[in-house]
Amino acid sequence: MTTAVETAPAPEAPRPLNGIPAQPRPPVAETGPRRRLRPWRLLPAPAGTPFTFTYALVLLGTSLFMEFADPDTVSAALRASSTDVTHLAQSPVLVLVASALWIAGGITSPFVIAFVVVLTALERRIGGLRTAGVFLLGHVLATLATEIPVGLSVMAGHLPDSSLHRLDYGISFGVAASIGALAGLLTPWPRLLVLGGFAAMLLQDLIAFTDPMTSWGHLLALAIGVATWPLLRRRHFLLSGRAGAPARSSRSARRSATTV
């Protein structure tokens, strides 16, 4: 004996009105979870930003050494790490690395806050290896660009021989380059505020003429960071695209499932 199974009639397709073909329904906007403010992401972490975190620990150690060690010992260590013309001619790689292990002005320098915030934000966007590359690029090129003219001026007789031993150390050139690089990854208004505010501060230092070579070096390092925009933006957009690919594919799958 067979039983008849009743099937419900299929829903009718929407009919055109007055000869106008039916239009597809607009997609419903999907609302994801709201972004929460996470201020701790401004600080380096061993897992998220290992380069900045490790570097910050090294700088903390050298700053404490500057603060509490014997003054004569500190002075000797700083002079041995100075990227002056004499040291650059004798052991350039060693002093370029050593000079980046100290903070001019100690732990109270405004470049400390800039280092932590800027390098953390930059590393979260482009990774530790490229962040280290930007920092070193600004540190090395700006140092050479300010010290080589000093050596040439001494050779020409425009500066005294004591200029060959000018004390020069610190992280400021690398931080300035990192600020310039990070600005290229920001939206237009924050980019304008960061570049304009920092450049105005550097120009004020240059006008004060307290240390013109260092002031020119900061401006040059900032320009070096800006010059890295094309490469860093391409890398940043590639990483952003990979991060957004799973979400986009899942939304596409849901849309296609509803149309089947």
PDB file of C-alpha atoms in Angstrom:
ATOM      1  CA  MET A   1       0.000   0.000   0.000  1.00  0.00           C
ATOM      2  CA  THR A   2       1.355   3.374  -0.904  1.00  0.00           C
ATOM      3  CA  THR A   3       0.616   6.648   0.778  1.00  0.00           C
ATOM      4  CA  ALA A   4       0.515   9.926  -1.080  1.00  0.00           C
ATOM      5  CA  VAL A   5       2.776  12.598   0.282  1.00  0.00           C
ATOM      6  CA  GLU A   6       1.495  16.117  -0.060  1.00  0.00           C
ATOM      7  CA  THR A   7       4.065  18.724  -0.932  1.00  0.00           C
ATOM      8  CA  ALA A   8       3.686  22.391  -0.158  1.00  0.00           C
ATOM      9  CA  PRO A   9       3.513  24.601  -3.244  1.00  0.00           C
ATOM     10  CA  ALA A  10       6.680  26.506  -4.052  1.00  0.00           C
ATOM     11  CA  PRO A  11       6.541  30.234  -3.303  1.00  0.00           C
ATOM     12  CA  GLU A  12       5.816  32.355  -6.310  1.00  0.00           C
ATOM     13  CA  ALA A  13       8.553  34.550  -7.683  1.00  0.00           C
ATOM     14  CA  PRO A  14       7.905  38.275  -7.346  1.00  0.00           C
ATOM     15  CA  ARG A  15       6.021  39.583 -10.334  1.00  0.00           C
ATOM     16  CA  PRO A  16       7.172  42.675 -12.209  1.00  0.00           C
ATOM     17  CA  LEU A  17       5.166  45.798 -11.562  1.00  0.00           C
ATOM     18  CA  ASN A  18       3.825  47.622 -14.587  1.00  0.00           C
ATOM     19  CA  GLY A  19       6.304  45.952 -16.875  1.00  0.00           C
ATOM     20  CA  ILE A  20       9.339  46.851 -14.727  1.00  0.00           C
ATOM     21  CA  PRO A  21      11.585  43.847 -14.103  1.00  0.00           C
ATOM     22  CA  ALA A  22      12.036  42.842 -10.499  1.00  0.00           C
ATOM     23  CA  GLN A  23      15.171  44.378  -9.013  1.00  0.00           C
ATOM     24  CA  PRO A  24      17.546  42.408  -6.776  1.00  0.00           C
ATOM     25  CA  ARG A  25      17.268  43.164  -3.107  1.00  0.00           C
ATOM     26  CA  PRO A  26      20.035  45.353  -1.704  1.00  0.00           C
ATOM     27  CA  PRO A  27      22.490  43.404   0.429  1.00  0.00           C
ATOM     28  CA  VAL A  28      21.910  43.645   4.136  1.00  0.00           C
ATOM     29  CA  ALA A  29      24.811  45.335   5.860  1.00  0.00           C
ATOM     30  CA  GLU A  30      26.526  42.973   8.237  1.00  0.00           C
ATOM     31  CA  THR A  31      27.562  44.472  11.483  1.00  0.00           C
ATOM     32  CA  GLY A  32      30.557  42.934  13.166  1.00  0.00           C
ATOM     33  CA  PRO A  33      31.675  43.388  16.730  1.00  0.00           C
ATOM     34  CA  ARG A  34      32.607  46.907  17.686  1.00  0.00           C
ATOM     35  CA  ARG A  35      36.261  47.676  18.142  1.00  0.00           C
ATOM     36  CA  ARG A  36      37.175  48.170  21.748  1.00  0.00           C
ATOM     37  CA  LEU A  37      39.798  50.606  22.903  1.00  0.00           C
ATOM     38  CA  ARG A  38      42.865  48.658  23.932  1.00  0.00           C
ATOM     39  CA  PRO A  39      45.417  51.181  25.230  1.00  0.00           C
ATOM     40  CA  TRP A  40      47.835  48.423  26.230  1.00  0.00           C
ATOM     41  CA  ARG A  41      48.496  47.817  22.534  1.00  0.00           C
ATOM     42  CA  LEU A  42      50.449  51.088  22.566  1.00  0.00           C
ATOM     43  CA  LEU A  43      53.082  49.287  24.634  1.00  0.00           C
ATOM     44  CA  PRO A  44      55.483  46.627  23.328  1.00  0.00           C
ATOM     45  CA  ALA A  45      54.897  42.996  24.203  1.00  0.00           C
ATOM     46  CA  PRO A  46      57.243  40.009  23.901  1.00  0.00           C
ATOM     47  CA  ALA A  47      54.833  38.110  21.648  1.00  0.00           C
ATOM     48  CA  GLY A  48      53.301  40.900  19.553  1.00  0.00           C
ATOM     49  CA  THR A  49      56.313  43.199  19.139  1.00  0.00           C
ATOM     50  CA  PRO A  50      59.455  41.244  20.054  1.00  0.00           C
ATOM     51  CA  PHE A  51      61.916  43.645  18.416  1.00  0.00           C
ATOM     52  CA  THR A  52      60.595  46.752  20.177  1.00  0.00           C
ATOM     53  CA  PHE A  53      60.170  44.901  23.465  1.00  0.00           C
ATOM     54  CA  THR A  54      63.734  43.543  23.481  1.00  0.00           C
ATOM     55  CA  TYR A  55      65.234  46.830  22.314  1.00  0.00           C
ATOM     56  CA  ALA A  56      63.313  48.726  25.015  1.00  0.00           C
ATOM     57  CA  LEU A  57      64.727  46.414  27.689  1.00  0.00           C
ATOM     58  CA  VAL A  58      68.266  47.059  26.421  1.00  0.00           C
ATOM     59  CA  LEU A  59      67.703  50.823  26.467  1.00  0.00           C
ATOM     60  CA  LEU A  60      66.244  50.602  29.964  1.00  0.00           C
ATOM     61  CA  GLY A  61      69.381  48.812  31.133  1.00  0.00           C
ATOM     62  CA  THR A  62      71.775  51.333  29.581  1.00  0.00           C
ATOM     63  CA  SER A  63      69.702  54.235  30.917  1.00  0.00           C
ATOM     64  CA  LEU A  64      69.863  52.848  34.446  1.00  0.00           C
ATOM     65  CA  PHE A  65      73.603  52.412  33.972  1.00  0.00           C
ATOM     66  CA  MET A  66      73.899  56.073  32.963  1.00  0.00           C
ATOM     67  CA  GLU A  67      71.883  57.114  36.004  1.00  0.00           C
ATOM     68  CA  PHE A  68      73.553  55.103  38.744  1.00  0.00           C
ATOM     69  CA  ALA A  69      77.021  54.069  37.532  1.00  0.00           C
ATOM     70  CA  ASP A  70      80.228  55.966  38.253  1.00  0.00           C
ATOM     71  CA  PRO A  71      80.241  59.199  36.176  1.00  0.00           C
ATOM     72  CA  ASP A  72      83.754  58.599  34.856  1.00  0.00           C
ATOM     73  CA  THR A  73      82.806  55.093  33.741  1.00  0.00           C
ATOM     74  CA  VAL A  74      79.669  56.382  32.038  1.00  0.00           C
ATOM     75  CA  SER A  75      81.630  59.124  30.275  1.00  0.00           C
ATOM     76  CA  ALA A  76      84.191  56.625  29.027  1.00  0.00           C
ATOM     77  CA  ALA A  77      81.481  54.274  27.748  1.00  0.00           C
ATOM     78  CA  LEU A  78      79.691  57.063  25.903  1.00  0.00           C
ATOM     79  CA  ARG A  79      82.870  58.320  24.288  1.00  0.00           C
ATOM     80  CA  ALA A  80      83.739  54.781  23.177  1.00  0.00           C
ATOM     81  CA  SER A  81      80.273  54.496  21.593  1.00  0.00           C
ATOM     82  CA  SER A  82      80.347  57.900  19.906  1.00  0.00           C
ATOM     83  CA  THR A  83      79.891  58.015  16.140  1.00  0.00           C
ATOM     84  CA  ASP A  84      82.367  60.838  15.696  1.00  0.00           C
ATOM     85  CA  VAL A  85      84.554  61.080  12.617  1.00  0.00           C
ATOM     86  CA  THR A  86      87.535  59.377  14.255  1.00  0.00           C
ATOM     87  CA  HIS A  87      85.554  56.353  15.410  1.00  0.00           C
ATOM     88  CA  LEU A  88      83.700  56.072  12.102  1.00  0.00           C
ATOM     89  CA  ALA A  89      87.019  55.974  10.285  1.00  0.00           C
ATOM     90  CA  GLN A  90      88.433  53.308  12.616  1.00  0.00           C
ATOM     91  CA  SER A  91      85.510  50.980  13.391  1.00  0.00           C
ATOM     92  CA  PRO A  92      82.320  52.185  11.689  1.00  0.00           C
ATOM     93  CA  VAL A  93      80.115  49.109  12.215  1.00  0.00           C
ATOM     94  CA  LEU A  94      80.968  48.793  15.896  1.00  0.00           C
ATOM     95  CA  VAL A  95      80.245  52.406  16.814  1.00  0.00           C
ATOM     96  CA  LEU A  96      77.111  52.608  14.660  1.00  0.00           C
ATOM     97  CA  VAL A  97      75.673  49.705  16.640  1.00  0.00           C
ATOM     98  CA  ALA A  98      77.026  50.849  20.014  1.00  0.00           C
ATOM     99  CA  SER A  99      75.751  54.408  19.633  1.00  0.00           C
ATOM    100  CA  ALA A 100      72.186  53.083  19.190  1.00  0.00           C
ATOM    101  CA  LEU A 101      72.298  51.458  22.641  1.00  0.00           C
ATOM    102  CA  TRP A 102      72.127  54.756  24.501  1.00  0.00           C
ATOM    103  CA  ILE A 103      69.499  57.464  24.913  1.00  0.00           C
ATOM    104  CA  ALA A 104      70.850  61.000  24.786  1.00  0.00           C
ATOM    105  CA  GLY A 105      69.412  62.714  27.831  1.00  0.00           C
ATOM    106  CA  GLY A 106      68.666  59.469  29.619  1.00  0.00           C
ATOM    107  CA  ILE A 107      65.338  57.901  30.390  1.00  0.00           C
ATOM    108  CA  THR A 108      63.646  61.303  30.798  1.00  0.00           C
ATOM    109  CA  SER A 109      64.220  62.212  27.141  1.00  0.00           C
ATOM    110  CA  PRO A 110      61.032  62.811  25.097  1.00  0.00           C
ATOM    111  CA  PHE A 111      62.405  60.380  22.528  1.00  0.00           C
ATOM    112  CA  VAL A 112      61.761  57.565  25.035  1.00  0.00           C
ATOM    113  CA  ILE A 113      57.985  57.928  24.710  1.00  0.00           C
ATOM    114  CA  ALA A 114      58.295  58.371  20.956  1.00  0.00           C
ATOM    115  CA  PHE A 115      60.407  55.233  20.715  1.00  0.00           C
ATOM    116  CA  VAL A 116      57.937  53.074  22.647  1.00  0.00           C
ATOM    117  CA  VAL A 117      54.752  54.303  20.957  1.00  0.00           C
ATOM    118  CA  VAL A 118      56.039  54.717  17.403  1.00  0.00           C
ATOM    119  CA  LEU A 119      58.087  51.535  17.093  1.00  0.00           C
ATOM    120  CA  THR A 120      55.328  49.479  18.722  1.00  0.00           C
ATOM    121  CA  ALA A 121      52.749  50.815  16.252  1.00  0.00           C
ATOM    122  CA  LEU A 122      55.112  50.349  13.321  1.00  0.00           C
ATOM    123  CA  GLU A 123      56.033  46.790  14.263  1.00  0.00           C
ATOM    124  CA  ARG A 124      52.374  45.806  14.653  1.00  0.00           C
ATOM    125  CA  ARG A 125      51.813  46.954  11.059  1.00  0.00           C
ATOM    126  CA  ILE A 126      54.892  45.770   9.157  1.00  0.00           C
ATOM    127  CA  GLY A 127      56.647  43.281  11.448  1.00  0.00           C
ATOM    128  CA  GLY A 128      59.816  43.360  13.495  1.00  0.00           C
ATOM    129  CA  LEU A 129      62.342  42.788  10.708  1.00  0.00           C
ATOM    130  CA  ARG A 130      61.159  45.704   8.599  1.00  0.00           C
ATOM    131  CA  THR A 131      60.811  47.933  11.659  1.00  0.00           C
ATOM    132  CA  ALA A 132      64.432  47.209  12.544  1.00  0.00           C
ATOM    133  CA  GLY A 133      65.383  47.967   8.935  1.00  0.00           C
ATOM    134  CA  VAL A 134      63.656  51.355   8.975  1.00  0.00           C
ATOM    135  CA  PHE A 135      65.256  52.264  12.300  1.00  0.00           C
ATOM    136  CA  LEU A 136      68.756  51.243  11.203  1.00  0.00           C
ATOM    137  CA  LEU A 137      68.369  52.942   7.840  1.00  0.00           C
ATOM    138  CA  GLY A 138      67.569  56.274   9.475  1.00  0.00           C
ATOM    139  CA  HIS A 139      70.208  55.835  12.176  1.00  0.00           C
ATOM    140  CA  VAL A 140      73.041  54.922   9.797  1.00  0.00           C
ATOM    141  CA  LEU A 141      72.312  57.256   6.876  1.00  0.00           C
ATOM    142  CA  ALA A 142      71.575  60.318   9.001  1.00  0.00           C
ATOM    143  CA  THR A 143      74.702  59.700  11.086  1.00  0.00           C
ATOM    144  CA  LEU A 144      76.923  59.429   8.020  1.00  0.00           C
ATOM    145  CA  ALA A 145      75.258  62.442   6.397  1.00  0.00           C
ATOM    146  CA  THR A 146      76.043  64.621   9.420  1.00  0.00           C
ATOM    147  CA  GLU A 147      79.516  63.347  10.295  1.00  0.00           C
ATOM    148  CA  ILE A 148      81.087  63.144   6.822  1.00  0.00           C
ATOM    149  CA  PRO A 149      80.656  66.911   6.231  1.00  0.00           C
ATOM    150  CA  VAL A 150      82.328  67.500   9.600  1.00  0.00           C
ATOM    151  CA  GLY A 151      85.374  65.517   8.492  1.00  0.00           C
ATOM    152  CA  LEU A 152      85.519  67.339   5.166  1.00  0.00           C
ATOM    153  CA  SER A 153      85.239  70.712   6.905  1.00  0.00           C
ATOM    154  CA  VAL A 154      88.123  69.817   9.223  1.00  0.00           C
ATOM    155  CA  MET A 155      90.245  68.800   6.219  1.00  0.00           C
ATOM    156  CA  ALA A 156      89.433  72.121   4.541  1.00  0.00           C
ATOM    157  CA  GLY A 157      90.357  74.054   7.673  1.00  0.00           C
ATOM    158  CA  HIS A 158      86.847  75.384   8.354  1.00  0.00           C
ATOM    159  CA  LEU A 159      86.494  73.489  11.650  1.00  0.00           C
ATOM    160  CA  PRO A 160      89.030  72.740  14.412  1.00  0.00           C
ATOM    161  CA  ASP A 161      90.486  69.278  14.894  1.00  0.00           C
ATOM    162  CA  SER A 162      88.441  68.854  18.067  1.00  0.00           C
ATOM    163  CA  SER A 163      85.349  68.461  15.866  1.00  0.00           C
ATOM    164  CA  LEU A 164      86.659  65.027  14.865  1.00  0.00           C
ATOM    165  CA  HIS A 165      85.866  63.856  18.409  1.00  0.00           C
ATOM    166  CA  ARG A 166      82.402  65.389  18.710  1.00  0.00           C
ATOM    167  CA  LEU A 167      80.299  63.306  21.107  1.00  0.00           C
ATOM    168  CA  ASP A 168      77.453  61.763  19.107  1.00  0.00           C
ATOM    169  CA  TYR A 169      75.241  58.897  20.258  1.00  0.00           C
ATOM    170  CA  GLY A 170      71.576  58.054  20.754  1.00  0.00           C
ATOM    171  CA  ILE A 171      68.430  56.673  19.132  1.00  0.00           C
ATOM    172  CA  SER A 172      66.915  59.937  17.898  1.00  0.00           C
ATOM    173  CA  PHE A 173      67.780  59.462  14.199  1.00  0.00           C
ATOM    174  CA  GLY A 174      66.224  55.995  14.159  1.00  0.00           C
ATOM    175  CA  VAL A 175      63.119  57.241  15.964  1.00  0.00           C
ATOM    176  CA  ALA A 176      62.738  60.156  13.528  1.00  0.00           C
ATOM    177  CA  ALA A 177      62.906  57.763  10.564  1.00  0.00           C
ATOM    178  CA  SER A 178      60.346  55.482  12.234  1.00  0.00           C
ATOM    179  CA  ILE A 179      57.969  58.422  12.737  1.00  0.00           C
ATOM    180  CA  GLY A 180      58.254  59.290   9.057  1.00  0.00           C
ATOM    181  CA  ALA A 181      57.623  55.669   8.057  1.00  0.00           C
ATOM    182  CA  LEU A 182      54.642  55.232  10.389  1.00  0.00           C
ATOM    183  CA  ALA A 183      52.983  58.400   9.082  1.00  0.00           C
ATOM    184  CA  GLY A 184      52.717  56.795   5.650  1.00  0.00           C
ATOM    185  CA  LEU A 185      50.556  53.993   7.080  1.00  0.00           C
ATOM    186  CA  LEU A 186      48.075  56.344   8.743  1.00  0.00           C
ATOM    187  CA  THR A 187      44.938  57.914   7.313  1.00  0.00           C
ATOM    188  CA  PRO A 188      45.338  61.426   5.846  1.00  0.00           C
ATOM    189  CA  TRP A 189      44.432  63.563   8.876  1.00  0.00           C
ATOM    190  CA  PRO A 190      46.532  61.694  11.454  1.00  0.00           C
ATOM    191  CA  ARG A 191      49.356  61.574   8.906  1.00  0.00           C
ATOM    192  CA  LEU A 192      49.237  65.339   8.488  1.00  0.00           C
ATOM    193  CA  LEU A 193      49.177  65.915  12.241  1.00  0.00           C
ATOM    194  CA  VAL A 194      52.108  63.564  12.912  1.00  0.00           C
ATOM    195  CA  LEU A 195      54.312  64.869  10.109  1.00  0.00           C
ATOM    196  CA  GLY A 196      53.416  68.522  10.622  1.00  0.00           C
ATOM    197  CA  GLY A 197      53.807  68.447  14.392  1.00  0.00           C
ATOM    198  CA  PHE A 198      57.111  66.578  14.394  1.00  0.00           C
ATOM    199  CA  ALA A 199      58.576  68.604  11.522  1.00  0.00           C
ATOM    200  CA  ALA A 200      57.606  71.851  13.284  1.00  0.00           C
ATOM    201  CA  MET A 201      59.385  70.681  16.424  1.00  0.00           C
ATOM    202  CA  LEU A 202      62.511  69.812  14.432  1.00  0.00           C
ATOM    203  CA  LEU A 203      62.484  73.151  12.628  1.00  0.00           C
ATOM    204  CA  GLN A 204      62.191  74.942  15.959  1.00  0.00           C
ATOM    205  CA  ASP A 205      65.294  73.098  17.181  1.00  0.00           C
ATOM    206  CA  LEU A 206      67.119  74.030  13.979  1.00  0.00           C
ATOM    207  CA  ILE A 207      66.201  77.709  14.338  1.00  0.00           C
ATOM    208  CA  ALA A 208      67.417  77.665  17.944  1.00  0.00           C
ATOM    209  CA  PHE A 209      70.806  76.622  16.515  1.00  0.00           C
ATOM    210  CA  THR A 210      71.756  74.723  19.675  1.00  0.00           C
ATOM    211  CA  ASP A 211      73.087  71.698  17.799  1.00  0.00           C
ATOM    212  CA  PRO A 212      72.589  72.343  14.060  1.00  0.00           C
ATOM    213  CA  MET A 213      74.230  69.112  12.878  1.00  0.00           C
ATOM    214  CA  THR A 214      71.922  66.983  14.991  1.00  0.00           C
ATOM    215  CA  SER A 215      68.895  69.082  13.983  1.00  0.00           C
ATOM    216  CA  TRP A 216      69.691  68.599  10.294  1.00  0.00           C
ATOM    217  CA  GLY A 217      70.172  64.895  10.981  1.00  0.00           C
ATOM    218  CA  HIS A 218      66.684  64.651  12.489  1.00  0.00           C
ATOM    219  CA  LEU A 219      65.107  66.291   9.440  1.00  0.00           C
ATOM    220  CA  LEU A 220      67.071  64.029   7.120  1.00  0.00           C
ATOM    221  CA  ALA A 221      66.056  60.933   9.109  1.00  0.00           C
ATOM    222  CA  LEU A 222      62.406  62.000   8.904  1.00  0.00           C
ATOM    223  CA  ALA A 223      62.756  62.324   5.116  1.00  0.00           C
ATOM    224  CA  ILE A 224      64.346  58.860   4.966  1.00  0.00           C
ATOM    225  CA  GLY A 225      61.325  57.426   6.756  1.00  0.00           C
ATOM    226  CA  VAL A 226      58.972  59.158   4.323  1.00  0.00           C
ATOM    227  CA  ALA A 227      60.985  57.714   1.416  1.00  0.00           C
ATOM    228  CA  THR A 228      60.119  54.187   2.602  1.00  0.00           C
ATOM    229  CA  TRP A 229      56.372  54.725   2.113  1.00  0.00           C
ATOM    230  CA  PRO A 230      55.981  52.892  -1.232  1.00  0.00           C
ATOM    231  CA  LEU A 231      57.625  49.704   0.057  1.00  0.00           C
ATOM    232  CA  LEU A 232      56.001  49.737   3.488  1.00  0.00           C
ATOM    233  CA  ARG A 233      52.524  50.552   2.185  1.00  0.00           C
ATOM    234  CA  ARG A 234      52.656  47.643  -0.239  1.00  0.00           C
ATOM    235  CA  ARG A 235      53.711  45.305   2.571  1.00  0.00           C
ATOM    236  CA  HIS A 236      51.072  46.717   4.936  1.00  0.00           C
ATOM    237  CA  PHE A 237      48.272  46.323   2.379  1.00  0.00           C
ATOM    238  CA  LEU A 238      49.358  42.767   1.603  1.00  0.00           C
ATOM    239  CA  LEU A 239      49.210  41.861   5.284  1.00  0.00           C
ATOM    240  CA  SER A 240      45.845  43.602   5.668  1.00  0.00           C
ATOM    241  CA  GLY A 241      44.510  41.727   2.639  1.00  0.00           C
ATOM    242  CA  ARG A 242      45.544  38.373   4.068  1.00  0.00           C
ATOM    243  CA  ALA A 243      43.971  39.197   7.397  1.00  0.00           C
ATOM    244  CA  GLY A 244      40.705  40.206   5.749  1.00  0.00           C
ATOM    245  CA  ALA A 245      40.589  37.310   3.263  1.00  0.00           C
ATOM    246  CA  PRO A 246      38.932  34.740   5.608  1.00  0.00           C
ATOM    247  CA  ALA A 247      36.236  37.203   6.630  1.00  0.00           C
ATOM    248  CA  ARG A 248      35.505  38.184   3.038  1.00  0.00           C
ATOM    249  CA  SER A 249      35.397  34.573   1.874  1.00  0.00           C
ATOM    250  CA  SER A 250      33.011  33.602   4.682  1.00  0.00           C
ATOM    251  CA  ARG A 251      30.679  36.472   3.792  1.00  0.00           C
ATOM    252  CA  SER A 252      30.782  35.470   0.123  1.00  0.00           C
ATOM    253  CA  ALA A 253      29.976  31.874   1.054  1.00  0.00           C
ATOM    254  CA  ARG A 254      26.971  32.979   3.115  1.00  0.00           C
ATOM    255  CA  ARG A 255      25.694  35.143   0.265  1.00  0.00           C
ATOM    256  CA  SER A 256      26.035  32.329  -2.271  1.00  0.00           C
ATOM    257  CA  ALA A 257      24.306  29.905   0.110  1.00  0.00           C
ATOM    258  CA  THR A 258      21.286  32.198   0.397  1.00  0.00           C
ATOM    259  CA  THR A 259      20.934  32.467  -3.377  1.00  0.00           C
ATOM    260  CA  VAL A 260      20.991  28.703  -4.007  1.00  0.00           C
TER     261      VAL A 260
END
